[in-house]
PDB file of C-alpha atoms in Angstrom:
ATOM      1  CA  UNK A  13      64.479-218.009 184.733  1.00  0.00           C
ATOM      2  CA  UNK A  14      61.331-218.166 182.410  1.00  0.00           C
ATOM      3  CA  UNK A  15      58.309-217.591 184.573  1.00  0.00           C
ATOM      4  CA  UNK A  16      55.128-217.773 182.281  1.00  0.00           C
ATOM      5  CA  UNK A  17      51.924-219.512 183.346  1.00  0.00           C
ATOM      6  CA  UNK A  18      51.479-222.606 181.098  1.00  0.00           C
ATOM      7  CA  UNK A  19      48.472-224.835 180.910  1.00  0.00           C
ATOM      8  CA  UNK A  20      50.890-227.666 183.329  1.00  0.00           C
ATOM      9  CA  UNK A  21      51.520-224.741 186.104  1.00  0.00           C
ATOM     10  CA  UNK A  22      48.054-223.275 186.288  1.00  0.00           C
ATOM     11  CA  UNK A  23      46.703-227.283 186.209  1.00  0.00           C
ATOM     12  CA  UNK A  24      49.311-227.512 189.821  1.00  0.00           C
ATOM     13  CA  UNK A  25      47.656-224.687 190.842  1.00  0.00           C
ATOM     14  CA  UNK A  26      44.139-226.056 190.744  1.00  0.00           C
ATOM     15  CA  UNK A  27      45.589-228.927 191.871  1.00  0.00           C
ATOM     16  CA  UNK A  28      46.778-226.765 195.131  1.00  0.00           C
ATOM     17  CA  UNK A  29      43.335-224.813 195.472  1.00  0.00           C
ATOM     18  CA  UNK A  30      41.383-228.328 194.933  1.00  0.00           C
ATOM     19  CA  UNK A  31      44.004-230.181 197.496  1.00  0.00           C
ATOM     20  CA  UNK A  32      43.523-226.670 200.649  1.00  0.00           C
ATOM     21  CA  UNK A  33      39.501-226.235 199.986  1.00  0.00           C
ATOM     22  CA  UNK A  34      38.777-229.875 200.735  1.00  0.00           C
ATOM     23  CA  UNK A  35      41.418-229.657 203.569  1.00  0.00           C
ATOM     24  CA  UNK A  36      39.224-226.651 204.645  1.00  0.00           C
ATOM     25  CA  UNK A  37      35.962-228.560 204.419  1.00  0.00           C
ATOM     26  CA  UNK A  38      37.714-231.453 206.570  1.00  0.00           C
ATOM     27  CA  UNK A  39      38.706-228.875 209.101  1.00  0.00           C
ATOM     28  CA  UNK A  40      35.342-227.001 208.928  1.00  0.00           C
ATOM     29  CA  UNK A  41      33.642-230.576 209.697  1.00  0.00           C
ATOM     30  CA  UNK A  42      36.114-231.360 212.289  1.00  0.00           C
ATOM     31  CA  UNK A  43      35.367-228.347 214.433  1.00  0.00           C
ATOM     32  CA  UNK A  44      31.724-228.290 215.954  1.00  0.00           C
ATOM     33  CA  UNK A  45      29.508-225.533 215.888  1.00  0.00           C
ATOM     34  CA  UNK A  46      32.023-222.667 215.533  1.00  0.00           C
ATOM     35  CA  UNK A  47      30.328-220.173 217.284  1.00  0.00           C
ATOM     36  CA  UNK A  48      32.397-216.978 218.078  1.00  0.00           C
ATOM     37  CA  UNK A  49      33.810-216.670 221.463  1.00  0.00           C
ATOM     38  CA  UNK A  50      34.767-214.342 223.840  1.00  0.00           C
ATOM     39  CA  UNK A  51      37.594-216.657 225.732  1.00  0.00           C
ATOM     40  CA  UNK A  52      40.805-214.502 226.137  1.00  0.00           C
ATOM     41  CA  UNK A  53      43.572-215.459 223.126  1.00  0.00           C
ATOM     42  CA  UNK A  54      45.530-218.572 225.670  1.00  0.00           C
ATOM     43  CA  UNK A  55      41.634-220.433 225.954  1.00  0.00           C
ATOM     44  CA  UNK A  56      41.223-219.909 221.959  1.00  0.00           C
ATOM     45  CA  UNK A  57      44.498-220.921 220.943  1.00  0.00           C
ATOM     46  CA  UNK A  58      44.138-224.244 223.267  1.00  0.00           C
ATOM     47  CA  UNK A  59      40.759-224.649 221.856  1.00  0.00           C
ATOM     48  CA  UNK A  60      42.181-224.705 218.279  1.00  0.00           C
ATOM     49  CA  UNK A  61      45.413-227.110 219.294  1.00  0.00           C
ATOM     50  CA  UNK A  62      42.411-229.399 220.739  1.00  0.00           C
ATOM     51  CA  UNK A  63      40.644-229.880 217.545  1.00  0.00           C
ATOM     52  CA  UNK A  64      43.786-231.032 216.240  1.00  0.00           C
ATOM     53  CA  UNK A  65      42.583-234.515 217.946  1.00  0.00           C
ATOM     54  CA  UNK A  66      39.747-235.207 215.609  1.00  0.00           C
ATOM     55  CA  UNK A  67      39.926-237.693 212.767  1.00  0.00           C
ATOM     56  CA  UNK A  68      38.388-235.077 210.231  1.00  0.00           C
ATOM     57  CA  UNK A  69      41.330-232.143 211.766  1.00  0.00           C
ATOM     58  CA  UNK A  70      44.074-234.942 210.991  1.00  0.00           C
ATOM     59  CA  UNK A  71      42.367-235.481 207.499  1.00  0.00           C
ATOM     60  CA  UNK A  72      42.009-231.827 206.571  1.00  0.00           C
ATOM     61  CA  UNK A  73      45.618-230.398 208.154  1.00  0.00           C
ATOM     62  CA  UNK A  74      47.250-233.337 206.272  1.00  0.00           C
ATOM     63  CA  UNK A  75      45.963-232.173 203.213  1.00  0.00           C
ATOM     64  CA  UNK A  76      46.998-228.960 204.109  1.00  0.00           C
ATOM     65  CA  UNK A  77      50.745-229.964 204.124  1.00  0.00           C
ATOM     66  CA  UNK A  78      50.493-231.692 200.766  1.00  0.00           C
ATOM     67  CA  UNK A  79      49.068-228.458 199.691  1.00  0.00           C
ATOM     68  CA  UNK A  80      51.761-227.041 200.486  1.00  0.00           C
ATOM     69  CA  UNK A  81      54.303-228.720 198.740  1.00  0.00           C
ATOM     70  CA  UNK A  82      52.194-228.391 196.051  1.00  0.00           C
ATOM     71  CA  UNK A  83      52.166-224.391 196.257  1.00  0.00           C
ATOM     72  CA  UNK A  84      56.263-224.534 196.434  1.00  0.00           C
ATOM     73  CA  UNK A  85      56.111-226.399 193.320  1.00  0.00           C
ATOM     74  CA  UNK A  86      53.984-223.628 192.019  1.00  0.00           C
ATOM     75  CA  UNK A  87      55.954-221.028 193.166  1.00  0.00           C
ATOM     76  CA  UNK A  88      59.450-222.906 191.653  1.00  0.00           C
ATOM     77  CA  UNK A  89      57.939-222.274 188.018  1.00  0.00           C
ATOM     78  CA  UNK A  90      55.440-219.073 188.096  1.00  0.00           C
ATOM     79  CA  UNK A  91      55.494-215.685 189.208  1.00  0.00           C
ATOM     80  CA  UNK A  92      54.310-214.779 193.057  1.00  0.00           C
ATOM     81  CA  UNK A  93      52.259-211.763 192.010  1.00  0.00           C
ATOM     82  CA  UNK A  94      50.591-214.011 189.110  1.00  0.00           C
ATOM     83  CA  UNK A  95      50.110-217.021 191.489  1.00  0.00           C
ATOM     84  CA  UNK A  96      48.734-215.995 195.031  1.00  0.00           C
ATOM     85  CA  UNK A  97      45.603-214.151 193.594  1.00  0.00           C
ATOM     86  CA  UNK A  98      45.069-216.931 191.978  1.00  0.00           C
ATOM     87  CA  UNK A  99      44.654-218.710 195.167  1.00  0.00           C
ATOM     88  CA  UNK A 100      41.209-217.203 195.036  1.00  0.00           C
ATOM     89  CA  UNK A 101      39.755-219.838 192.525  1.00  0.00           C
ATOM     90  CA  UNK A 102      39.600-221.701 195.966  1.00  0.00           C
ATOM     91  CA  UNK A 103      36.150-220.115 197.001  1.00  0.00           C
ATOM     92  CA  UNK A 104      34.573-221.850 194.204  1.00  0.00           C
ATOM     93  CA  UNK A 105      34.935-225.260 195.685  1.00  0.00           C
ATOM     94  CA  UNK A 106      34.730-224.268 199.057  1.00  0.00           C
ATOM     95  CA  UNK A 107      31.411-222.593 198.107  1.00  0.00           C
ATOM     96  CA  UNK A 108      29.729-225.617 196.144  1.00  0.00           C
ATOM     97  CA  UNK A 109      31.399-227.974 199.049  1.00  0.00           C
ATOM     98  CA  UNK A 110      29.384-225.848 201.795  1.00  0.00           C
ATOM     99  CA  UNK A 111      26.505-225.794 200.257  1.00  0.00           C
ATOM    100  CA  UNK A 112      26.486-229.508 199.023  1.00  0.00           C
ATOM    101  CA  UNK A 113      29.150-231.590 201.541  1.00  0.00           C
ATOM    102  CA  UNK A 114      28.306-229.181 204.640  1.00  0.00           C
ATOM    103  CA  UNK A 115      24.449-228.688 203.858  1.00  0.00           C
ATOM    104  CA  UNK A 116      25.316-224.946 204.937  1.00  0.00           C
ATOM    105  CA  UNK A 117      22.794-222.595 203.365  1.00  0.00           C
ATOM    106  CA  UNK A 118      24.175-220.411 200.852  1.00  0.00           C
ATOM    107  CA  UNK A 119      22.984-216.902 199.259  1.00  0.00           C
ATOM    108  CA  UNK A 120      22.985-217.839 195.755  1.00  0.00           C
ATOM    109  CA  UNK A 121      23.117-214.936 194.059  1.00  0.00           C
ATOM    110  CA  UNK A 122      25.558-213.315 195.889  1.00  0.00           C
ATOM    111  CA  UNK A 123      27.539-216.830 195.746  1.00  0.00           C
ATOM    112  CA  UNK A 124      27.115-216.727 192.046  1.00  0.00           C
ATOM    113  CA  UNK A 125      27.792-213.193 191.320  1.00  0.00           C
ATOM    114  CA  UNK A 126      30.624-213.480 193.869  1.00  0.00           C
ATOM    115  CA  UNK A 127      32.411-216.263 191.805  1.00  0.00           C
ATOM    116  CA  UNK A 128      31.552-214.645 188.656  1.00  0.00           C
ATOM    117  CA  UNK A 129      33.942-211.804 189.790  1.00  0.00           C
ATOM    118  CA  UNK A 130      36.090-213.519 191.161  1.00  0.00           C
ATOM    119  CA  UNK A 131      36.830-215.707 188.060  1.00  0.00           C
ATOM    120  CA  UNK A 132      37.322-212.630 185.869  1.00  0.00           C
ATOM    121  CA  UNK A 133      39.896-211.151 188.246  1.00  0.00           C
ATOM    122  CA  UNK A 134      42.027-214.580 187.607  1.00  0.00           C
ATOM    123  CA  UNK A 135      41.656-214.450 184.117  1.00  0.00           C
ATOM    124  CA  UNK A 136      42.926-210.553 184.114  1.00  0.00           C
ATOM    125  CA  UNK A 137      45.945-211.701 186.202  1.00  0.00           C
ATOM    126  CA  UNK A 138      46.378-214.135 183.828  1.00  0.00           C
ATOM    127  CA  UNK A 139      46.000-212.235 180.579  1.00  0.00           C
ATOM    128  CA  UNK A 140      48.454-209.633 182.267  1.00  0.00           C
ATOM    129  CA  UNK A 141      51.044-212.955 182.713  1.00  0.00           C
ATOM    130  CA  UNK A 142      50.702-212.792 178.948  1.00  0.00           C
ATOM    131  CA  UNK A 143      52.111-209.602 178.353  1.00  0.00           C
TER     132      UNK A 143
ATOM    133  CA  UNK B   2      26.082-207.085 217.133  1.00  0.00           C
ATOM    134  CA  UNK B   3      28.332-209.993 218.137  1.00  0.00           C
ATOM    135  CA  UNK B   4      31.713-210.937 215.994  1.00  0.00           C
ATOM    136  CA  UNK B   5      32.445-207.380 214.995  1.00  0.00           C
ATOM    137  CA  UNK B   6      35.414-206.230 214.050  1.00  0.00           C
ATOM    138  CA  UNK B   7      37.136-204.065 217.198  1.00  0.00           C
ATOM    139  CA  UNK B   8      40.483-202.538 217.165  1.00  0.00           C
ATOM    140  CA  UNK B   9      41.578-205.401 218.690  1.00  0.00           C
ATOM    141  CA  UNK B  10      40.749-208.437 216.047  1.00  0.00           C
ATOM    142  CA  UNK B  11      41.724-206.019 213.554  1.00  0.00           C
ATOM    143  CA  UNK B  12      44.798-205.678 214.452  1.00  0.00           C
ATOM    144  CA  UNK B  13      45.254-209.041 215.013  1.00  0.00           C
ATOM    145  CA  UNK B  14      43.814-209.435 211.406  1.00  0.00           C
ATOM    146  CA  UNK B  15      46.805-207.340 210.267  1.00  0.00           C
ATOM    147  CA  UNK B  16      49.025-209.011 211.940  1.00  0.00           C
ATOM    148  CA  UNK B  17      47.978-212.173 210.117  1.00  0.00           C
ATOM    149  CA  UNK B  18      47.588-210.769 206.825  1.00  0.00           C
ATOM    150  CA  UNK B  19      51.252-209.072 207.539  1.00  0.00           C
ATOM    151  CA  UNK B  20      52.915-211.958 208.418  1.00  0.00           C
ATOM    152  CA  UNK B  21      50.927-214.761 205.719  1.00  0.00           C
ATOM    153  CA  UNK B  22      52.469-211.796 202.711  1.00  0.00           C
ATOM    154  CA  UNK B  23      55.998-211.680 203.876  1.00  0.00           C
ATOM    155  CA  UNK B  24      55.704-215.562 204.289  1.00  0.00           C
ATOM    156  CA  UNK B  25      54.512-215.932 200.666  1.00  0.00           C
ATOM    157  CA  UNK B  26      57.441-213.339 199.730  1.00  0.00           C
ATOM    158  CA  UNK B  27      60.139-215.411 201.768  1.00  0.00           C
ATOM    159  CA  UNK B  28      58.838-218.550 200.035  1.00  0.00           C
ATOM    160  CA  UNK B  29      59.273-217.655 196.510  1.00  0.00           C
ATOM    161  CA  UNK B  30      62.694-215.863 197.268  1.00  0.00           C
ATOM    162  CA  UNK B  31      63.769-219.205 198.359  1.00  0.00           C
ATOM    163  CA  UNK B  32      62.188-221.484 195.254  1.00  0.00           C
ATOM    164  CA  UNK B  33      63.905-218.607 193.574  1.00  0.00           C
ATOM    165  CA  UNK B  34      67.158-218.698 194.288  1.00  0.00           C
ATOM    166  CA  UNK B  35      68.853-220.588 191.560  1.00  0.00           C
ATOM    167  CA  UNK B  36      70.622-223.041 193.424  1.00  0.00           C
ATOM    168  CA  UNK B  37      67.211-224.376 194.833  1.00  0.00           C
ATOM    169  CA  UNK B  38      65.340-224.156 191.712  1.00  0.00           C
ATOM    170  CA  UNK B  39      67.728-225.499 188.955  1.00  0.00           C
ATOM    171  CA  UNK B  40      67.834-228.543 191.898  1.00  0.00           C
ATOM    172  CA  UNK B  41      64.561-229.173 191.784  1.00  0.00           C
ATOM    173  CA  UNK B  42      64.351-228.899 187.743  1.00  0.00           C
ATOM    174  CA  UNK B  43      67.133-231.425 186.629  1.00  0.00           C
ATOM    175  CA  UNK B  44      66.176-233.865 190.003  1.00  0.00           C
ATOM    176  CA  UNK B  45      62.904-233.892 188.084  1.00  0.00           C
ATOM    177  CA  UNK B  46      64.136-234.456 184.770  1.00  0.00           C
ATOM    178  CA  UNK B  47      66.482-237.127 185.877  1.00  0.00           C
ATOM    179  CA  UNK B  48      63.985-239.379 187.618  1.00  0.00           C
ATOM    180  CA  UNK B  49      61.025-238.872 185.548  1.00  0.00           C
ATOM    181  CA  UNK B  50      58.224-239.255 188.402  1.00  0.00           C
ATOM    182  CA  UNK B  51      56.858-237.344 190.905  1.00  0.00           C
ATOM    183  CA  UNK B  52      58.992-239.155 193.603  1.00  0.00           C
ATOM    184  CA  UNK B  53      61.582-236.911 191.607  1.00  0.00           C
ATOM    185  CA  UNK B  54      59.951-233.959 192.054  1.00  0.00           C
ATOM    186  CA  UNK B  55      58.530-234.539 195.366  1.00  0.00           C
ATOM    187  CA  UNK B  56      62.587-234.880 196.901  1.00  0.00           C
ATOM    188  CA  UNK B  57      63.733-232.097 194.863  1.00  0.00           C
ATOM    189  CA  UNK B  58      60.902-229.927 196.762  1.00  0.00           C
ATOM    190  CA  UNK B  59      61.941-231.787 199.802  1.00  0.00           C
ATOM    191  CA  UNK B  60      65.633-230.348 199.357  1.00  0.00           C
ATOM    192  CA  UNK B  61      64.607-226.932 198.416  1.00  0.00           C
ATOM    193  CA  UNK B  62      62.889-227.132 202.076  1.00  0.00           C
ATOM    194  CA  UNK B  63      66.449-226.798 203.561  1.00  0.00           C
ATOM    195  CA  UNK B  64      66.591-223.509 201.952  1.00  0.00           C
ATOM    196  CA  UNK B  65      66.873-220.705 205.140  1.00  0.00           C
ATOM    197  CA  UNK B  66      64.344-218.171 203.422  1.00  0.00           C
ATOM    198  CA  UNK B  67      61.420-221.433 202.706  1.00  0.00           C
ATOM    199  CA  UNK B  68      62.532-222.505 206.326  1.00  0.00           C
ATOM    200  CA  UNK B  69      61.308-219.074 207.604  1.00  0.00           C
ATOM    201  CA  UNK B  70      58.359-218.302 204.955  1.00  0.00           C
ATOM    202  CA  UNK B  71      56.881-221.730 205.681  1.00  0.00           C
ATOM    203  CA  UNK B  72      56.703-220.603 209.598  1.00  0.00           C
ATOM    204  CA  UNK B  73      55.594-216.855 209.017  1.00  0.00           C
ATOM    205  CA  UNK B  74      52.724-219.208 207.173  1.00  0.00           C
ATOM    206  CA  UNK B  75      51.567-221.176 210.201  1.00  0.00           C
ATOM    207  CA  UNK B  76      51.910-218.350 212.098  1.00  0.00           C
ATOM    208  CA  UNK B  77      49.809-216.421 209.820  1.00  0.00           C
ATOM    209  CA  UNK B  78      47.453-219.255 209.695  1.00  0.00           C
ATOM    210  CA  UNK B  79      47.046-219.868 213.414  1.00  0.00           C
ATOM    211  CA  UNK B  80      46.168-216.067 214.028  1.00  0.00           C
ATOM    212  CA  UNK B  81      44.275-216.611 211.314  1.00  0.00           C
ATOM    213  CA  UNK B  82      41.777-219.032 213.101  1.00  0.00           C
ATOM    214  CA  UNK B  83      42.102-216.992 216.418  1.00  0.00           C
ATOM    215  CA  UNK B  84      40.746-214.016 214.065  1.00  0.00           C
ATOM    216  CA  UNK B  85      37.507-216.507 212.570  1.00  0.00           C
ATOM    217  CA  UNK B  86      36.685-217.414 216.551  1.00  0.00           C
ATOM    218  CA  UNK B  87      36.303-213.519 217.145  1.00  0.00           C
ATOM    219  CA  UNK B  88      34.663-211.969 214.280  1.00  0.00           C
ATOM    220  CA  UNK B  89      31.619-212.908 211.630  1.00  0.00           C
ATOM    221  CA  UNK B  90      32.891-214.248 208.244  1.00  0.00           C
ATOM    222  CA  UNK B  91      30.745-211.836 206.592  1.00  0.00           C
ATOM    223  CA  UNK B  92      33.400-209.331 208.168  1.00  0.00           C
ATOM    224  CA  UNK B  93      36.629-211.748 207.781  1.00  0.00           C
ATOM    225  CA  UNK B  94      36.139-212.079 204.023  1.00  0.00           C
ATOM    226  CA  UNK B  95      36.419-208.927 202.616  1.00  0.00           C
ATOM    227  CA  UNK B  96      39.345-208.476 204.632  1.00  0.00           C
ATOM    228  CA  UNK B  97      41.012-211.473 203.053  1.00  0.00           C
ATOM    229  CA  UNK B  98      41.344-208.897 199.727  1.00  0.00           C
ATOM    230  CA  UNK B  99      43.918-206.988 201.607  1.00  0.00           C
ATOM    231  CA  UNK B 100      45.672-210.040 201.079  1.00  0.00           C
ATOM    232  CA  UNK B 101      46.052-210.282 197.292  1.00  0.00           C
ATOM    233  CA  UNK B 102      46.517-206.825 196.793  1.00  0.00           C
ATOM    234  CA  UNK B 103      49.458-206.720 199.738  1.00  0.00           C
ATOM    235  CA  UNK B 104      51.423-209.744 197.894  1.00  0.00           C
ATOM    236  CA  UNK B 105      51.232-208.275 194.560  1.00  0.00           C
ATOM    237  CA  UNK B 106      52.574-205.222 195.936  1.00  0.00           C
ATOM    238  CA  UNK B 107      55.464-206.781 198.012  1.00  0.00           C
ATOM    239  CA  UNK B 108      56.359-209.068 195.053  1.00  0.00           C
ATOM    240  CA  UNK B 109      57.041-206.222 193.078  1.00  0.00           C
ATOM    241  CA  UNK B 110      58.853-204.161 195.117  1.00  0.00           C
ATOM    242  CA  UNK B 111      60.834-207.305 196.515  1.00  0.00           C
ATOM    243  CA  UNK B 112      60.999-209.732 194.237  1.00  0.00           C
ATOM    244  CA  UNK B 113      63.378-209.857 191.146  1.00  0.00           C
ATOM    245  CA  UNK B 114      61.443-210.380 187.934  1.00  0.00           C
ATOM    246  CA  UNK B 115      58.176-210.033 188.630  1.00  0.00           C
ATOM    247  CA  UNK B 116      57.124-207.465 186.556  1.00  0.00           C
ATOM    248  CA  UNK B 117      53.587-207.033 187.546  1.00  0.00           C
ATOM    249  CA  UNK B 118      51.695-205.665 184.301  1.00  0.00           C
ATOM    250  CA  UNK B 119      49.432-203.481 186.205  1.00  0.00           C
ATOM    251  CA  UNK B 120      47.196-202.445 183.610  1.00  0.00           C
ATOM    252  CA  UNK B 121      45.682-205.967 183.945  1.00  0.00           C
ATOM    253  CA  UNK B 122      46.584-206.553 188.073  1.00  0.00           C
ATOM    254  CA  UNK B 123      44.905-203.423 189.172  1.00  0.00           C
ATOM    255  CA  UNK B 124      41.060-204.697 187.281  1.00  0.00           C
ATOM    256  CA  UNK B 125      41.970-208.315 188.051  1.00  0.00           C
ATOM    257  CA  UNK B 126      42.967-207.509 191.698  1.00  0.00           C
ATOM    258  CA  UNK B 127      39.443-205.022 192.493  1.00  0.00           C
ATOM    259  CA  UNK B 128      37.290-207.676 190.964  1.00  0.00           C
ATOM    260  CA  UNK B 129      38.459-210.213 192.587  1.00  0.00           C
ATOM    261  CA  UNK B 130      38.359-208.325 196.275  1.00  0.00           C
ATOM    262  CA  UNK B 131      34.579-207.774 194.672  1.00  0.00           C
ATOM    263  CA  UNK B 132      34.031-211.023 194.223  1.00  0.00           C
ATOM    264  CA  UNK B 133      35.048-211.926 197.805  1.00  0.00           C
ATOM    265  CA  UNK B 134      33.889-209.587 199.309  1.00  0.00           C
ATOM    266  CA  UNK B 135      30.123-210.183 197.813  1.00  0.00           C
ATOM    267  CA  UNK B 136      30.468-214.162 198.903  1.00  0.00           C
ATOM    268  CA  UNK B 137      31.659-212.267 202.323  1.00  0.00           C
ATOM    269  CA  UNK B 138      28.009-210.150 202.026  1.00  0.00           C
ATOM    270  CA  UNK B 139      26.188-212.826 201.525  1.00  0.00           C
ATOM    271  CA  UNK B 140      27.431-215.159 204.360  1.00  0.00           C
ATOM    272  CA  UNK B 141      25.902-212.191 206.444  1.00  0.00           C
ATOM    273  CA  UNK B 142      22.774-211.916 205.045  1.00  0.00           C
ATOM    274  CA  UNK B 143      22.727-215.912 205.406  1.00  0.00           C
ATOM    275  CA  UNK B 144      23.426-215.104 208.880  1.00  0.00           C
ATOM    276  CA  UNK B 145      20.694-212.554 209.608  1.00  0.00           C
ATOM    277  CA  UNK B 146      18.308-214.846 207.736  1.00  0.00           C
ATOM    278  CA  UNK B 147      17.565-212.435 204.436  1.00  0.00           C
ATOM    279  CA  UNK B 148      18.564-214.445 202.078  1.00  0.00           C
ATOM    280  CA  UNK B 149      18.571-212.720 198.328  1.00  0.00           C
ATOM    281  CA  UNK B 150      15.437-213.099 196.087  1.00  0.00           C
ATOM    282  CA  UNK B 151      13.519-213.725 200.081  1.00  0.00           C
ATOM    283  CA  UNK B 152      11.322-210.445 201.216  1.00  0.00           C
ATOM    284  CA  UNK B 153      12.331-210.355 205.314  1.00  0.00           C
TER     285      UNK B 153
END
């Protein structure tokens, strides 16, 4: 089976990373505060099922699932050790959503230089693809 | 300092990080599989559409190893959120790294045809574990209120 990355498989791969960020912003909205606990594992785990309740959770795991059949997709027509790093190009949305949908207060230069790294890793993966 | 890491959540962290890689694994050895894959292909071709494609990943779900790497996922995803109610994300993200590097590894050691050119994995891999891990930094200096570029 030919497994190269072409443009149409790395576009359902941002497709995947753009479908689980926003999922993750849905979730991050639907849970409040998220301060750390110290409940034993059974409280946190029933704490986490509970969210499940909220409009936003629904939203956000929803888009999880769809995610998902996007990544199987992904994973029918590219290599696994070319694809899941790649996963990575998610922190760029779910940076810019923090700081813009979440008003959450960002370090911009470490966001920036962060990202910057980040986005040279994927292309190396993806330079090695075309070996 | 509250939401360190103890042996405890880091364990737990490896137990999520163990389980979300051999999910990934079990879920391409499944698309793999010929059968599941050349299925998905021509049920695509046939119909034209995504409805197409979306049953033809729909029957590939019936495969035992996508079965099994799609529940090593919510496993690995549920621990995953037990880990982010214990410990700062500033500590969670780097450790997210281990990650990439662990299915790149597995893939090539399990997986037929991978190939990984490591020439360009290894640079590709460490930068992006940099880059992480610096977005990871700076959610903690968000958190301690020093902000880059401020003078706290």
């Amino acid at each position: 089976m030919h497994q190269s990355l072409t443009a149409s498989s790395f576009l359902l791969i941002c497709i995947f990373v753009t479908l689980a960020s926003v999922g993750q912003i849905f979730i991050k909205k639907s849970v409040s505060g998220g301060s750390l606990t110290r409940d034993t594992l059974g409280e946190t785990l029933k704490n986490i099922l509970c969210t499940f309740k909220h409009p936003y959770a629904i939203i956000g795991f929803g888009l999880y699932v769809v995610s998902t059949f996007v990544w199987l997709l992904v994973l029918s027509k590219v290599k696994l050790s070319v694809a899941y790093p790649m996963m990575s190009l998610s922190y760029f949305l779910v940076v810019i959503l923090s700081a813009t949908v979440l008003r959450e207060k960002v370090d911009k230069k470490c966001a920036i230089i962060g990202l910057l790294l980040i986005s040279a890793g994927v292309s190396c993966i993806g330079f090695g693809m075309g070996r | 300092l509250e939401g360190n890491l103890t042996p405890r959540s880091f364990l737990l962290l490896l137990i999520s990080i163990t389980l979300g890689s051999f999910g990934q694994i079990c879920l391409k050895a499944g698309m793999m599989t010929s059968a599941a894959g050349v299925k998905t292909d021509e049920f695509a071709r046939q119909t034209h559409s995504m409805v197409g494609t979306f049953l033809g990943i729909l029957r590939t779900m019936g495969h035992p190893f996508v079965i099994l790497g799609l529940s090593l996922y919510v496993i690995s995803t549920l621990t995953w959120l037990l880990l982010l109610s214990k410990v700062r994300l500033s500590v969670a993200y780097p450790m997210i790294s281990i990650s990439y590097v662990f299915v790149v590894i597995l893939s090539s050691l399990l997986l037929r045809g991978e190939n990984v050119a490591w020439g360009w994995a290894i640079p590709g891999l460490l930068l992006i574990s940099g880059g992480v891990s610096i977005i990871g930094f700076g959610l903690g200096r968000m958190a301690q209120g020093k902000p880059s570029g401020g003078k706290s």
